[in-house]
Amino acid sequence: MAKSSKTKSSRAKASGKIAAPAIPRPTPDNSRLKSALRIGVVGCAGRMGQMLVRAAAANERCLVVGGVERAGSSAIGRDVGALAGIDPLGVPVGSDAGDLFDAADAVLEFTSPTATLHHAELAAKHRKVHIVGTTGLEAPQIATLQRHAKQTAIVLAPNMSLGVNLLLRMVTQVARSLDPDWDIEIVEMHHRHKVDAPSGTALLFGRAAAAGRGADLDKMAERGRDGVTGARKPGAIGFAALRGGDVVGEHSVIFAAEGERIELTHKATSRDIFARGAFAAARWATGRKPGLYSMKDVLGI
Ligand code: NAD
């Protein structure tokens, strides 16, 4: 798609004519465009947004039909591909998410909780697949998402990587196998720009460990210790969040007992893994009945 738009627009430039329409539409003689999944990216100027655009442009089975940014963003009007550091795609960054949901089969979103809820409402209205990677959604916001998911398929995955999702299952199994006097601590590290803590993935690991123990994470979580905290509460699940540099995402679940320790660790070294998971989720959810799904559903684990 990137190649064909570039050729078209450079041909148009050379002839002095105005460039082709922004959103590529399938034509009867173009089977690649017809079979590709039409992807829209909300927050296309963000770290994950740009990664999604680069990965989709390189993926034969995807077609980027648009990208939007928040009102007032300096990215609006720039080419979605050029913004992501690749060849222009002939698609300018817009600010009207309604148009995007109209044009796309699936809209991928890694933004903020408030923006995500607004877009989930649009997904429901347009009956389009919505893949949500945004983290930091609180329980009432997830309940709102659930309401919108009555109209369309929404996949909510605070972590889209295959490795993390497999490790979640292992954490539940280990927690189930160990006596409750094993202490559970979750340590995560992310880049200096991350705004929420603990990470959505750390909380997923906490829930997975709590599930293995038959405990309620909301009652057992110890989030942030400072000063004279007193001894560790029996059965607590502790969290520690480190921030710095350009770390994509590292999580360790530590099971500690007298005389021994088990550590299960996942390290993400590229955001590409999240993009691949998002495309897998988009393909899986397309044509699926309305509902709020997770990466467990997508991966069948
Ligand atoms: P970022 O700040 O680089 O990007 C967010 C983008 O969203 C920005 O460009 C911002 O302008 C845009 N945005 C905000 N409100 C908007 C609106 N109303 N309409 C359109 N665009 C809007 O952040 P990031 O590092 O890309 O992370 C984004 C989110 O994704 C965070 O919650 C992060 O924790 C999460 N994340 C999830 C995964 C996963 O696998 N699920 C992986 C990485 C990051």
GROMACS .gro file of C-alpha atoms and ligand atoms in nm:
model
  345
    1MET     CA    1   0.000   0.000   0.000
    2ALA     CA    2   0.281   0.241   0.096
    3LYS     CA    3   0.455   0.168  -0.234
    4SER     CA    4   0.151   0.209  -0.456
    5SER     CA    5   0.045   0.540  -0.292
    6LYS     CA    6   0.397   0.677  -0.318
    7THR     CA    7   0.419   0.599  -0.689
    8LYS     CA    8   0.078   0.748  -0.746
    9SER     CA    9   0.152   1.067  -0.555
   10SER     CA   10   0.499   1.113  -0.712
   11ARG     CA   11   0.342   1.060  -1.058
   12ALA     CA   12   0.080   1.321  -0.968
   13LYS     CA   13   0.351   1.561  -0.848
   14ALA     CA   14   0.554   1.518  -1.167
   15SER     CA   15   0.249   1.593  -1.384
   16GLY     CA   16   0.153   1.894  -1.168
   17LYS     CA   17  -0.180   1.729  -1.078
   18ILE     CA   18  -0.339   1.706  -0.735
   19ALA     CA   19  -0.254   1.385  -0.544
   20ALA     CA   20  -0.490   1.085  -0.527
   21PRO     CA   21  -0.764   1.055  -0.259
   22ALA     CA   22  -0.635   1.000   0.094
   23ILE     CA   23  -0.814   0.674   0.178
   24PRO     CA   24  -0.737   0.384  -0.057
   25ARG     CA   25  -1.052   0.197  -0.162
   26PRO     CA   26  -1.051  -0.155  -0.304
   27THR     CA   27  -1.119  -0.173  -0.676
   28PRO     CA   28  -1.222  -0.484  -0.869
   29ASP     CA   29  -0.874  -0.518  -1.025
   30ASN     CA   30  -0.685  -0.493  -0.696
   31SER     CA   31  -0.714  -0.820  -0.503
   32ARG     CA   32  -0.446  -0.724  -0.246
   33LEU     CA   33  -0.647  -0.420  -0.136
   34LYS     CA   34  -0.966  -0.625  -0.136
   35SER     CA   35  -0.836  -0.899   0.092
   36ALA     CA   36  -0.629  -0.680   0.327
   37LEU     CA   37  -0.761  -0.589   0.669
   38ARG     CA   38  -0.832  -0.215   0.671
   39ILE     CA   39  -0.658  -0.075   0.977
   40GLY     CA   40  -0.718   0.261   1.144
   41VAL     CA   41  -0.484   0.389   1.416
   42VAL     CA   42  -0.599   0.622   1.694
   43GLY     CA   43  -0.305   0.807   1.849
   44CYS     CA   44  -0.094   0.748   1.538
   45ALA     CA   45   0.172   1.000   1.647
   46GLY     CA   46   0.242   0.819   1.974
   47ARG     CA   47   0.518   0.564   2.036
   48MET     CA   48   0.284   0.267   1.985
   49GLY     CA   49   0.081   0.447   1.716
   50GLN     CA   50   0.389   0.498   1.501
   51MET     CA   51   0.500   0.139   1.556
   52LEU     CA   52   0.155   0.014   1.446
   53VAL     CA   53   0.173   0.223   1.128
   54ARG     CA   54   0.525   0.094   1.044
   55ALA     CA   55   0.428  -0.267   1.114
   56ALA     CA   56   0.098  -0.245   0.922
   57ALA     CA   57   0.266  -0.086   0.619
   58ALA     CA   58   0.514  -0.377   0.612
   59ASN     CA   59   0.237  -0.636   0.650
   60GLU     CA   60   0.093  -0.771   0.324
   61ARG     CA   61  -0.235  -0.854   0.498
   62CYS     CA   62  -0.298  -0.505   0.639
   63LEU     CA   63  -0.379  -0.171   0.486
   64VAL     CA   64  -0.354   0.156   0.681
   65VAL     CA   65  -0.666   0.351   0.587
   66GLY     CA   66  -0.620   0.633   0.834
   67GLY     CA   67  -0.481   0.768   1.156
   68VAL     CA   68  -0.613   1.027   1.399
   69GLU     CA   69  -0.463   1.237   1.675
   70ARG     CA   70  -0.602   1.448   1.959
   71ALA     CA   71  -0.737   1.790   1.867
   72GLY     CA   72  -0.457   2.047   1.855
   73SER     CA   73  -0.181   1.793   1.787
   74SER     CA   74   0.093   1.924   1.556
   75ALA     CA   75   0.074   1.587   1.375
   76ILE     CA   76  -0.265   1.666   1.220
   77GLY     CA   77  -0.238   1.707   0.843
   78ARG     CA   78   0.101   1.531   0.821
   79ASP     CA   79   0.130   1.205   0.629
   80VAL     CA   80   0.070   0.905   0.861
   81GLY     CA   81   0.360   0.709   0.707
   82ALA     CA   82   0.608   0.998   0.701
   83LEU     CA   83   0.524   1.071   1.065
   84ALA     CA   84   0.615   0.710   1.151
   85GLY     CA   85   0.948   0.741   0.966
   86ILE     CA   86   0.856   0.538   0.656
   87ASP     CA   87   0.756   0.624   0.298
   88PRO     CA   88   0.447   0.844   0.277
   89LEU     CA   89   0.125   0.642   0.266
   90GLY     CA   90  -0.084   0.917   0.105
   91VAL     CA   91  -0.299   0.931   0.421
   92PRO     CA   92  -0.298   1.254   0.625
   93VAL     CA   93  -0.338   1.242   1.005
   94GLY     CA   94  -0.694   1.346   1.087
   95SER     CA   95  -0.879   1.453   1.400
   96ASP     CA   96  -1.220   1.301   1.321
   97ALA     CA   97  -1.230   0.953   1.466
   98GLY     CA   98  -1.584   0.903   1.329
   99ASP     CA   99  -1.445   0.904   0.972
  100LEU     CA  100  -1.177   0.658   1.077
  101PHE     CA  101  -1.427   0.410   1.224
  102ASP     CA  102  -1.626   0.446   0.906
  103ALA     CA  103  -1.333   0.363   0.676
  104ALA     CA  104  -1.161   0.087   0.877
  105ASP     CA  105  -1.247  -0.278   0.947
  106ALA     CA  106  -1.058  -0.255   1.276
  107VAL     CA  107  -0.933   0.041   1.475
  108LEU     CA  108  -0.626  -0.003   1.694
  109GLU     CA  109  -0.584   0.224   1.992
  110PHE     CA  110  -0.302   0.283   2.239
  111THR     CA  111  -0.387   0.620   2.397
  112SER     CA  112  -0.537   0.725   2.733
  113PRO     CA  113  -0.836   0.579   2.923
  114THR     CA  114  -1.061   0.882   2.858
  115ALA     CA  115  -0.986   0.887   2.484
  116THR     CA  116  -1.035   0.511   2.467
  117LEU     CA  117  -1.385   0.526   2.616
  118HIS     CA  118  -1.488   0.796   2.368
  119HIS     CA  119  -1.362   0.582   2.080
  120ALA     CA  120  -1.524   0.265   2.213
  121GLU     CA  121  -1.855   0.450   2.187
  122LEU     CA  122  -1.776   0.523   1.819
  123ALA     CA  123  -1.678   0.160   1.765
  124ALA     CA  124  -2.018   0.054   1.902
  125LYS     CA  125  -2.199   0.308   1.685
  126HIS     CA  126  -2.017   0.203   1.365
  127ARG     CA  127  -2.014  -0.169   1.463
  128LYS     CA  128  -1.638  -0.188   1.402
  129VAL     CA  129  -1.371  -0.395   1.575
  130HIS     CA  130  -1.184  -0.197   1.842
  131ILE     CA  131  -0.848  -0.324   1.966
  132VAL     CA  132  -0.755  -0.149   2.290
  133GLY     CA  133  -0.397  -0.159   2.419
  134THR     CA  134  -0.439   0.144   2.646
  135THR     CA  135  -0.347   0.074   3.008
  136GLY     CA  136  -0.460   0.234   3.332
  137LEU     CA  137  -0.836   0.175   3.286
  138GLU     CA  138  -1.010   0.157   3.625
  139ALA     CA  139  -1.297  -0.085   3.701
  140PRO     CA  140  -1.582   0.164   3.620
  141GLN     CA  141  -1.413   0.244   3.286
  142ILE     CA  142  -1.388  -0.126   3.204
  143ALA     CA  143  -1.760  -0.154   3.287
  144THR     CA  144  -1.831   0.122   3.031
  145LEU     CA  145  -1.621  -0.065   2.775
  146GLN     CA  146  -1.825  -0.377   2.851
  147ARG     CA  147  -2.143  -0.180   2.775
  148HIS     CA  148  -2.009  -0.069   2.434
  149ALA     CA  149  -1.897  -0.425   2.366
  150LYS     CA  150  -2.263  -0.529   2.352
  151GLN     CA  151  -2.270  -0.372   2.004
  152THR     CA  152  -1.931  -0.479   1.864
  153ALA     CA  153  -1.619  -0.689   1.928
  154ILE     CA  154  -1.369  -0.510   2.152
  155VAL     CA  155  -1.041  -0.670   2.255
  156LEU     CA  156  -0.891  -0.518   2.571
  157ALA     CA  157  -0.532  -0.628   2.625
  158PRO     CA  158  -0.303  -0.432   2.857
  159ASN     CA  159  -0.025  -0.640   2.706
  160MET     CA  160  -0.045  -0.782   2.354
  161SER     CA  161   0.270  -0.993   2.358
  162LEU     CA  162   0.250  -1.370   2.321
  163GLY     CA  163   0.531  -1.418   2.576
  164VAL     CA  164   0.357  -1.216   2.846
  165ASN     CA  165   0.027  -1.392   2.791
  166LEU     CA  166   0.193  -1.735   2.819
  167LEU     CA  167   0.379  -1.623   3.132
  168LEU     CA  168   0.051  -1.510   3.288
  169ARG     CA  169  -0.072  -1.866   3.270
  170MET     CA  170   0.249  -1.998   3.421
  171VAL     CA  171   0.225  -1.748   3.709
  172THR     CA  172  -0.123  -1.876   3.795
  173GLN     CA  173   0.004  -2.236   3.787
  174VAL     CA  174   0.307  -2.160   4.008
  175ALA     CA  175   0.097  -1.961   4.257
  176ARG     CA  176  -0.150  -2.251   4.273
  177SER     CA  177   0.128  -2.503   4.338
  178LEU     CA  178   0.302  -2.315   4.620
  179ASP     CA  179   0.198  -2.282   4.986
  180PRO     CA  180   0.052  -1.943   5.070
  181ASP     CA  181   0.355  -1.864   5.288
  182TRP     CA  182   0.557  -1.797   4.970
  183ASP     CA  183   0.568  -1.417   4.933
  184ILE     CA  184   0.478  -1.278   4.591
  185GLU     CA  185   0.639  -0.956   4.465
  186ILE     CA  186   0.604  -0.804   4.118
  187VAL     CA  187   0.875  -0.572   3.986
  188GLU     CA  188   0.839  -0.384   3.660
  189MET     CA  189   1.053  -0.132   3.470
  190HIS     CA  190   0.949   0.099   3.186
  191HIS     CA  191   1.080   0.403   2.997
  192ARG     CA  192   1.080   0.747   3.157
  193HIS     CA  193   0.767   0.866   2.968
  194LYS     CA  194   0.524   0.611   3.110
  195VAL     CA  195   0.245   0.787   3.302
  196ASP     CA  196   0.074   0.506   3.498
  197ALA     CA  197   0.211   0.277   3.772
  198PRO     CA  198   0.215  -0.009   3.838
  199SER     CA  199   0.197  -0.101   3.470
  200GLY     CA  200  -0.118  -0.263   3.335
  201THR     CA  201   0.088  -0.576   3.278
  202ALA     CA  202   0.217  -0.581   3.638
  203LEU     CA  203  -0.146  -0.570   3.753
  204LEU     CA  204  -0.230  -0.854   3.514
  205PHE     CA  205   0.052  -1.059   3.672
  206GLY     CA  206  -0.086  -0.969   4.015
  207ARG     CA  207  -0.433  -1.088   3.915
  208ALA     CA  208  -0.288  -1.407   3.766
  209ALA     CA  209  -0.101  -1.482   4.092
  210ALA     CA  210  -0.405  -1.397   4.306
  211ALA     CA  211  -0.624  -1.623   4.090
  212GLY     CA  212  -0.380  -1.911   4.146
  213ARG     CA  213  -0.415  -1.860   4.521
  214GLY     CA  214  -0.789  -1.808   4.512
  215ALA     CA  215  -0.735  -1.457   4.654
  216ASP     CA  216  -0.872  -1.114   4.559
  217LEU     CA  217  -0.593  -0.886   4.432
  218ASP     CA  218  -0.781  -0.571   4.532
  219LYS     CA  219  -0.764  -0.686   4.896
  220MET     CA  220  -0.408  -0.825   4.884
  221ALA     CA  221  -0.218  -0.569   4.672
  222GLU     CA  222   0.054  -0.358   4.838
  223ARG     CA  223   0.122  -0.080   4.590
  224GLY     CA  224   0.412   0.145   4.686
  225ARG     CA  225   0.590   0.115   5.020
  226ASP     CA  226   0.761   0.411   5.182
  227GLY     CA  227   0.885   0.488   5.534
  228VAL     CA  228   0.810   0.262   5.833
  229THR     CA  229   0.565   0.025   5.672
  230GLY     CA  230   0.574  -0.252   5.932
  231ALA     CA  231   0.640  -0.615   5.847
  232ARG     CA  232   0.506  -0.764   5.529
  233LYS     CA  233   0.139  -0.861   5.553
  234PRO     CA  234   0.095  -1.241   5.514
  235GLY     CA  235  -0.045  -1.321   5.171
  236ALA     CA  236   0.023  -0.971   5.032
  237ILE     CA  237   0.110  -0.928   4.665
  238GLY     CA  238   0.362  -0.645   4.643
  239PHE     CA  239   0.436  -0.414   4.349
  240ALA     CA  240   0.743  -0.204   4.270
  241ALA     CA  241   0.766   0.022   3.964
  242LEU     CA  242   1.097   0.146   3.820
  243ARG     CA  243   1.112   0.418   3.552
  244GLY     CA  244   1.403   0.520   3.335
  245GLY     CA  245   1.559   0.555   2.991
  246ASP     CA  246   1.399   0.381   2.694
  247VAL     CA  247   1.307   0.045   2.856
  248VAL     CA  248   1.020  -0.102   2.649
  249GLY     CA  249   0.890  -0.318   2.934
  250GLU     CA  250   1.032  -0.567   3.187
  251HIS     CA  251   0.832  -0.766   3.442
  252SER     CA  252   0.943  -1.013   3.706
  253VAL     CA  253   0.716  -1.211   3.934
  254ILE     CA  254   0.915  -1.322   4.238
  255PHE     CA  255   0.801  -1.605   4.465
  256ALA     CA  256   1.013  -1.588   4.781
  257ALA     CA  257   1.030  -1.836   5.069
  258GLU     CA  258   1.277  -1.915   5.348
  259GLY     CA  259   1.597  -2.027   5.172
  260GLU     CA  260   1.483  -2.012   4.808
  261ARG     CA  261   1.329  -1.792   4.541
  262ILE     CA  262   1.161  -1.846   4.203
  263GLU     CA  263   1.170  -1.559   3.952
  264LEU     CA  264   0.966  -1.554   3.632
  265THR     CA  265   1.073  -1.273   3.400
  266HIS     CA  266   0.963  -1.130   3.067
  267LYS     CA  267   1.164  -0.863   2.883
  268ALA     CA  268   1.028  -0.680   2.583
  269THR     CA  269   1.305  -0.533   2.369
  270SER     CA  270   1.087  -0.402   2.083
  271ARG     CA  271   0.735  -0.256   2.059
  272ASP     CA  272   0.699  -0.468   1.746
  273ILE     CA  273   0.572  -0.758   1.961
  274PHE     CA  274   0.274  -0.546   2.074
  275ALA     CA  275   0.198  -0.444   1.715
  276ARG     CA  276   0.201  -0.809   1.600
  277GLY     CA  277  -0.034  -0.899   1.886
  278ALA     CA  278  -0.266  -0.612   1.793
  279PHE     CA  279  -0.289  -0.732   1.431
  280ALA     CA  280  -0.352  -1.088   1.544
  281ALA     CA  281  -0.629  -0.957   1.770
  282ALA     CA  282  -0.777  -0.748   1.487
  283ARG     CA  283  -0.786  -1.046   1.250
  284TRP     CA  284  -0.929  -1.274   1.518
  285ALA     CA  285  -1.201  -1.025   1.617
  286THR     CA  286  -1.313  -0.945   1.262
  287GLY     CA  287  -1.651  -1.110   1.202
  288ARG     CA  288  -1.672  -1.220   1.566
  289LYS     CA  289  -1.992  -1.163   1.765
  290PRO     CA  290  -2.004  -0.856   1.993
  291GLY     CA  291  -1.828  -0.892   2.329
  292LEU     CA  292  -1.536  -0.776   2.540
  293TYR     CA  293  -1.249  -1.014   2.469
  294SER     CA  294  -0.894  -1.055   2.599
  295MET     CA  295  -0.565  -1.177   2.454
  296LYS     CA  296  -0.640  -1.514   2.616
  297ASP     CA  297  -0.937  -1.546   2.379
  298VAL     CA  298  -0.728  -1.436   2.080
  299LEU     CA  299  -0.447  -1.683   2.154
  300GLY     CA  300  -0.680  -1.960   2.267
  301ILE     CA  301  -0.490  -2.013   2.594
  302NAD     P1  302   0.228   0.795   2.377
  302NAD     O1  303   0.205   0.906   2.474
  302NAD     O2  304   0.358   0.792   2.303
  302NAD     O3  305   0.110   0.793   2.267
  302NAD     C1  306  -0.026   0.818   2.293
  302NAD     C2  307  -0.081   0.895   2.174
  302NAD     O4  308  -0.224   0.903   2.187
  302NAD     C3  309  -0.029   1.041   2.168
  302NAD     O5  310   0.023   1.068   2.040
  302NAD     C4  311  -0.153   1.123   2.200
  302NAD     O6  312  -0.152   1.251   2.136
  302NAD     C5  313  -0.262   1.032   2.145
  302NAD     N1  314  -0.395   1.067   2.195
  302NAD     C6  315  -0.432   1.099   2.322
  302NAD     N2  316  -0.563   1.130   2.327
  302NAD     C7  317  -0.610   1.117   2.201
  302NAD     C8  318  -0.738   1.135   2.142
  302NAD     N3  319  -0.844   1.175   2.213
  302NAD     N4  320  -0.752   1.112   2.009
  302NAD     C9  321  -0.648   1.072   1.934
  302NAD     N5  322  -0.522   1.054   1.986
  302NAD    C10  323  -0.504   1.075   2.117
  302NAD     O7  324   0.208   0.662   2.459
  302NAD     P2  325   0.251   0.512   2.418
  302NAD     O8  326   0.383   0.478   2.480
  302NAD     O9  327   0.231   0.489   2.274
  302NAD    O10  328   0.144   0.429   2.504
  302NAD    C11  329   0.006   0.451   2.488
  302NAD    C12  330  -0.072   0.355   2.578
  302NAD    O11  331  -0.049   0.220   2.536
  302NAD    C13  332  -0.032   0.359   2.726
  302NAD    O12  333  -0.148   0.338   2.804
  302NAD    C14  334   0.063   0.242   2.739
  302NAD    O13  335   0.074   0.195   2.871
  302NAD    C15  336  -0.003   0.143   2.648
  302NAD     N6  337   0.079   0.034   2.596
  302NAD    C16  338   0.018  -0.087   2.587
  302NAD    C17  339   0.085  -0.194   2.530
  302NAD    C18  340   0.010  -0.326   2.513
  302NAD    O14  341   0.070  -0.427   2.469
  302NAD     N7  342  -0.118  -0.328   2.541
  302NAD    C19  343   0.217  -0.180   2.486
  302NAD    C20  344   0.277  -0.055   2.496
  302NAD    C21  345   0.206   0.052   2.551
   0.00000   0.00000   0.00000
